[in-house]
Every structure is written in structure tokens, then in C-alpha cells.
PDB file of C-alpha atoms in Angstrom:
ATOM      1  CA  MET A  15     -44.018  45.869 -33.015  1.00 60.00           C
ATOM      2  CA  ALA A  16     -44.366  42.666 -31.079  1.00 72.00           C
ATOM      3  CA  ALA A  17     -44.687  42.795 -27.297  1.00 81.00           C
ATOM      4  CA  ILE A  18     -41.549  42.112 -25.312  1.00 86.00           C
ATOM      5  CA  ASP A  19     -40.973  40.243 -22.085  1.00 90.00           C
ATOM      6  CA  LEU A  20     -40.052  43.108 -19.763  1.00 92.00           C
ATOM      7  CA  GLU A  21     -38.388  40.822 -17.237  1.00 94.00           C
ATOM      8  CA  GLU A  22     -36.141  39.347 -19.938  1.00 94.00           C
ATOM      9  CA  ALA A  23     -35.444  42.843 -21.287  1.00 93.00           C
ATOM     10  CA  LEU A  24     -34.277  43.913 -17.816  1.00 94.00           C
ATOM     11  CA  ASN A  25     -32.174  40.771 -17.285  1.00 93.00           C
ATOM     12  CA  ASP A  26     -30.498  40.687 -20.703  1.00 94.00           C
ATOM     13  CA  PRO A  27     -31.202  43.841 -22.729  1.00 96.00           C
ATOM     14  CA  ALA A  28     -28.746  42.938 -25.493  1.00 94.00           C
ATOM     15  CA  SER A  29     -30.588  39.692 -26.294  1.00 94.00           C
ATOM     16  CA  ILE A  30     -33.889  41.536 -26.710  1.00 95.00           C
ATOM     17  CA  PHE A  31     -32.824  44.791 -28.376  1.00 96.00           C
ATOM     18  CA  GLY A  32     -29.477  44.096 -30.079  1.00 95.00           C
ATOM     19  CA  GLN A  33     -28.386  47.743 -29.836  1.00 96.00           C
ATOM     20  CA  PRO A  34     -29.109  50.446 -27.249  1.00 96.00           C
ATOM     21  CA  GLU A  35     -30.724  52.674 -29.888  1.00 96.00           C
ATOM     22  CA  ASN A  36     -33.432  50.042 -30.331  1.00 97.00           C
ATOM     23  CA  VAL A  37     -34.571  50.618 -26.746  1.00 97.00           C
ATOM     24  CA  LEU A  38     -35.215  54.269 -27.617  1.00 97.00           C
ATOM     25  CA  ALA A  39     -37.252  53.274 -30.670  1.00 96.00           C
ATOM     26  CA  ARG A  40     -39.585  50.977 -28.695  1.00 95.00           C
ATOM     27  CA  THR A  41     -42.864  52.915 -28.449  1.00 94.00           C
ATOM     28  CA  THR A  42     -44.490  50.353 -26.145  1.00 94.00           C
ATOM     29  CA  LEU A  43     -42.111  51.183 -23.277  1.00 95.00           C
ATOM     30  CA  SER A  44     -42.440  54.140 -20.927  1.00 95.00           C
ATOM     31  CA  LYS A  45     -39.545  56.536 -20.509  1.00 96.00           C
ATOM     32  CA  GLU A  46     -38.889  55.110 -17.031  1.00 96.00           C
ATOM     33  CA  GLN A  47     -38.804  51.537 -18.392  1.00 96.00           C
ATOM     34  CA  LYS A  48     -36.361  52.564 -21.118  1.00 97.00           C
ATOM     35  CA  ILE A  49     -34.116  54.227 -18.536  1.00 95.00           C
ATOM     36  CA  GLU A  50     -34.129  51.163 -16.296  1.00 96.00           C
ATOM     37  CA  ILE A  51     -33.373  48.827 -19.214  1.00 96.00           C
ATOM     38  CA  LEU A  52     -30.486  51.051 -20.288  1.00 96.00           C
ATOM     39  CA  ARG A  53     -29.183  51.300 -16.694  1.00 94.00           C
ATOM     40  CA  ARG A  54     -29.050  47.509 -16.531  1.00 95.00           C
ATOM     41  CA  TRP A  55     -27.347  47.399 -19.923  1.00 94.00           C
ATOM     42  CA  LEU A  56     -24.848  49.992 -18.680  1.00 92.00           C
ATOM     43  CA  TYR A  57     -23.997  47.811 -15.699  1.00 91.00           C
ATOM     44  CA  ASN A  58     -23.476  44.786 -17.971  1.00 90.00           C
ATOM     45  CA  ALA A  59     -21.264  46.788 -20.338  1.00 89.00           C
ATOM     46  CA  GLU A  60     -19.189  48.088 -17.417  1.00 87.00           C
ATOM     47  CA  GLU A  61     -18.750  44.534 -16.107  1.00 87.00           C
ATOM     48  CA  GLU A  62     -17.539  43.386 -19.536  1.00 85.00           C
ATOM     49  CA  ALA A  63     -15.095  46.307 -19.758  1.00 83.00           C
ATOM     50  CA  VAL A  64     -13.646  45.426 -16.343  1.00 83.00           C
ATOM     51  CA  ALA A  65     -13.293  41.771 -17.348  1.00 81.00           C
ATOM     52  CA  LEU A  66     -11.382  42.780 -20.480  1.00 78.00           C
ATOM     53  CA  ASP A  67      -9.157  45.086 -18.419  1.00 73.00           C
ATOM     54  CA  GLU A  68      -8.362  42.164 -16.146  1.00 77.00           C
ATOM     55  CA  GLY A  69      -7.301  39.962 -19.047  1.00 79.00           C
ATOM     56  CA  MET A  70     -10.438  37.909 -19.643  1.00 72.00           C
ATOM     57  CA  PRO A  71     -10.827  36.748 -23.231  1.00 73.00           C
ATOM     58  CA  GLY A  72     -13.064  38.809 -25.488  1.00 68.00           C
ATOM     59  CA  GLU A  73     -12.950  41.858 -27.669  1.00 74.00           C
ATOM     60  CA  GLU A  74     -13.604  45.525 -27.034  1.00 69.00           C
ATOM     61  CA  THR A  75     -16.851  46.936 -28.331  1.00 75.00           C
ATOM     62  CA  ASP A  76     -18.452  50.359 -28.447  1.00 83.00           C
ATOM     63  CA  VAL A  77     -21.505  49.244 -26.445  1.00 89.00           C
ATOM     64  CA  LEU A  78     -20.623  51.198 -23.304  1.00 87.00           C
ATOM     65  CA  ARG A  79     -20.521  54.472 -25.229  1.00 88.00           C
ATOM     66  CA  GLN A  80     -23.714  53.585 -27.116  1.00 93.00           C
ATOM     67  CA  VAL A  81     -25.571  52.922 -23.863  1.00 93.00           C
ATOM     68  CA  LEU A  82     -24.369  56.206 -22.352  1.00 91.00           C
ATOM     69  CA  VAL A  83     -25.481  58.097 -25.459  1.00 92.00           C
ATOM     70  CA  ALA A  84     -28.914  56.427 -25.362  1.00 95.00           C
ATOM     71  CA  LEU A  85     -29.303  57.201 -21.655  1.00 93.00           C
ATOM     72  CA  GLY A  86     -28.261  60.782 -22.262  1.00 92.00           C
ATOM     73  CA  THR A  87     -30.970  61.076 -24.902  1.00 94.00           C
ATOM     74  CA  LEU A  88     -33.586  60.205 -22.284  1.00 95.00           C
ATOM     75  CA  THR A  89     -32.195  61.898 -19.188  1.00 90.00           C
ATOM     76  CA  GLY A  90     -29.995  64.692 -20.416  1.00 86.00           C
ATOM     77  CA  PRO A  91     -26.256  64.810 -19.799  1.00 78.00           C
ATOM     78  CA  ILE A  92     -24.905  61.968 -17.664  1.00 70.00           C
ATOM     79  CA  ASP A  93     -22.872  63.061 -14.666  1.00 66.00           C
ATOM     80  CA  VAL A  94     -19.721  60.999 -15.269  1.00 61.00           C
ATOM     81  CA  GLU A  95     -17.727  63.096 -12.798  1.00 65.00           C
ATOM     82  CA  HIS A  96     -19.572  61.557  -9.840  1.00 57.00           C
ATOM     83  CA  CYS A  97     -18.949  57.842 -10.260  1.00 53.00           C
ATOM     84  CA  ALA A  98     -19.248  55.140  -7.660  1.00 51.00           C
ATOM     85  CA  PRO A  99     -15.946  54.267  -5.969  1.00 45.00           C
ATOM     86  CA  SER A 100     -15.679  50.896  -7.680  1.00 50.00           C
ATOM     87  CA  LYS A 101     -13.628  49.579 -10.507  1.00 54.00           C
ATOM     88  CA  GLN A 102     -16.772  49.491 -12.631  1.00 54.00           C
ATOM     89  CA  HIS A 103     -17.409  53.216 -12.036  1.00 54.00           C
ATOM     90  CA  GLY A 104     -21.129  52.416 -11.911  1.00 53.00           C
ATOM     91  CA  GLN A 105     -23.386  55.381 -12.393  1.00 54.00           C
ATOM     92  CA  PRO A 106     -25.550  56.217  -9.403  1.00 53.00           C
ATOM     93  CA  GLN A 107     -29.247  56.031 -10.185  1.00 53.00           C
ATOM     94  CA  SER A 108     -29.521  59.791  -9.629  1.00 53.00           C
ATOM     95  CA  SER A 109     -27.202  60.438 -12.575  1.00 52.00           C
ATOM     96  CA  VAL A 110     -29.477  58.619 -15.021  1.00 54.00           C
ATOM     97  CA  THR A 111     -32.939  59.207 -13.584  1.00 52.00           C
ATOM     98  CA  VAL A 112     -35.419  61.755 -14.818  1.00 53.00           C
ATOM     99  CA  LEU A 113     -36.197  64.256 -12.091  1.00 50.00           C
ATOM    100  CA  LYS A 114     -39.850  64.471 -11.107  1.00 53.00           C
ATOM    101  CA  SER A 115     -39.848  68.091 -12.194  1.00 53.00           C
ATOM    102  CA  ASP A 116     -38.805  66.983 -15.699  1.00 53.00           C
ATOM    103  CA  ARG A 117     -41.640  64.476 -16.062  1.00 51.00           C
ATOM    104  CA  PRO A 118     -44.633  65.457 -18.171  1.00 54.00           C
ATOM    105  CA  GLY A 119     -47.562  66.779 -16.171  1.00 57.00           C
ATOM    106  CA  VAL A 120     -45.496  67.703 -13.086  1.00 49.00           C
ATOM    107  CA  LYS A 121     -45.714  71.367 -12.146  1.00 51.00           C
ATOM    108  CA  ARG A 122     -42.486  73.140 -11.261  1.00 43.00           C
TER     109      ARG A 122
END
């Protein structure tokens, strides 16, 4: 696999990876990098969903669900019950971050 520009991947994950599942398949990224890329993608997908809800032109996609599934693969279940009090319902970092105790090499 060719190297990626991490900064570009963080700024516009869809342009680099195409689909959230492709982030998971990238062996050159650490788990933490994958989580951060998917968190940024989640934010973008939530922004697009809000824009559609407010009548902006565009079409609905399944990207939001795909990103949540990919994040859940890395972090375990996503706590969707505790959303930020915004229209975007942004996930707090704690809901999609691997706990230190879950990281390899960390003693419990």
C-alpha cells in the first residue's frame, strides 16, 4: 500500500479512503490514528446530515452509519445515549476513544 498524507486524511477522510471500511484495512496506521480519522469523518457526516435536514441540496447516504460501525469495530460499542447537546449530536471523544486499560501492553 502506498503511504498516505496523514494531514489530508484527517482533513478529508472521504477523499483519501473512499469508504470508512478502508480506514480499518490500512495497516500503516495505528489504532489511535484510525480512530481519529474516523472521528473526523463522523463529524463531517453529521454536518452533512444536518445540512440535508435543513433543506440544503444533496442526497442521503449511509456514510454516517458506516463510520459508526467502523468506529465501533475499533473501540467497542459507541455510547449514542450520551450525545453532545447540539443539533449534530456529536460524539464526545470519550465515547470513541480506546481506554488506556484496553491498549496493548497496559496492565490492568
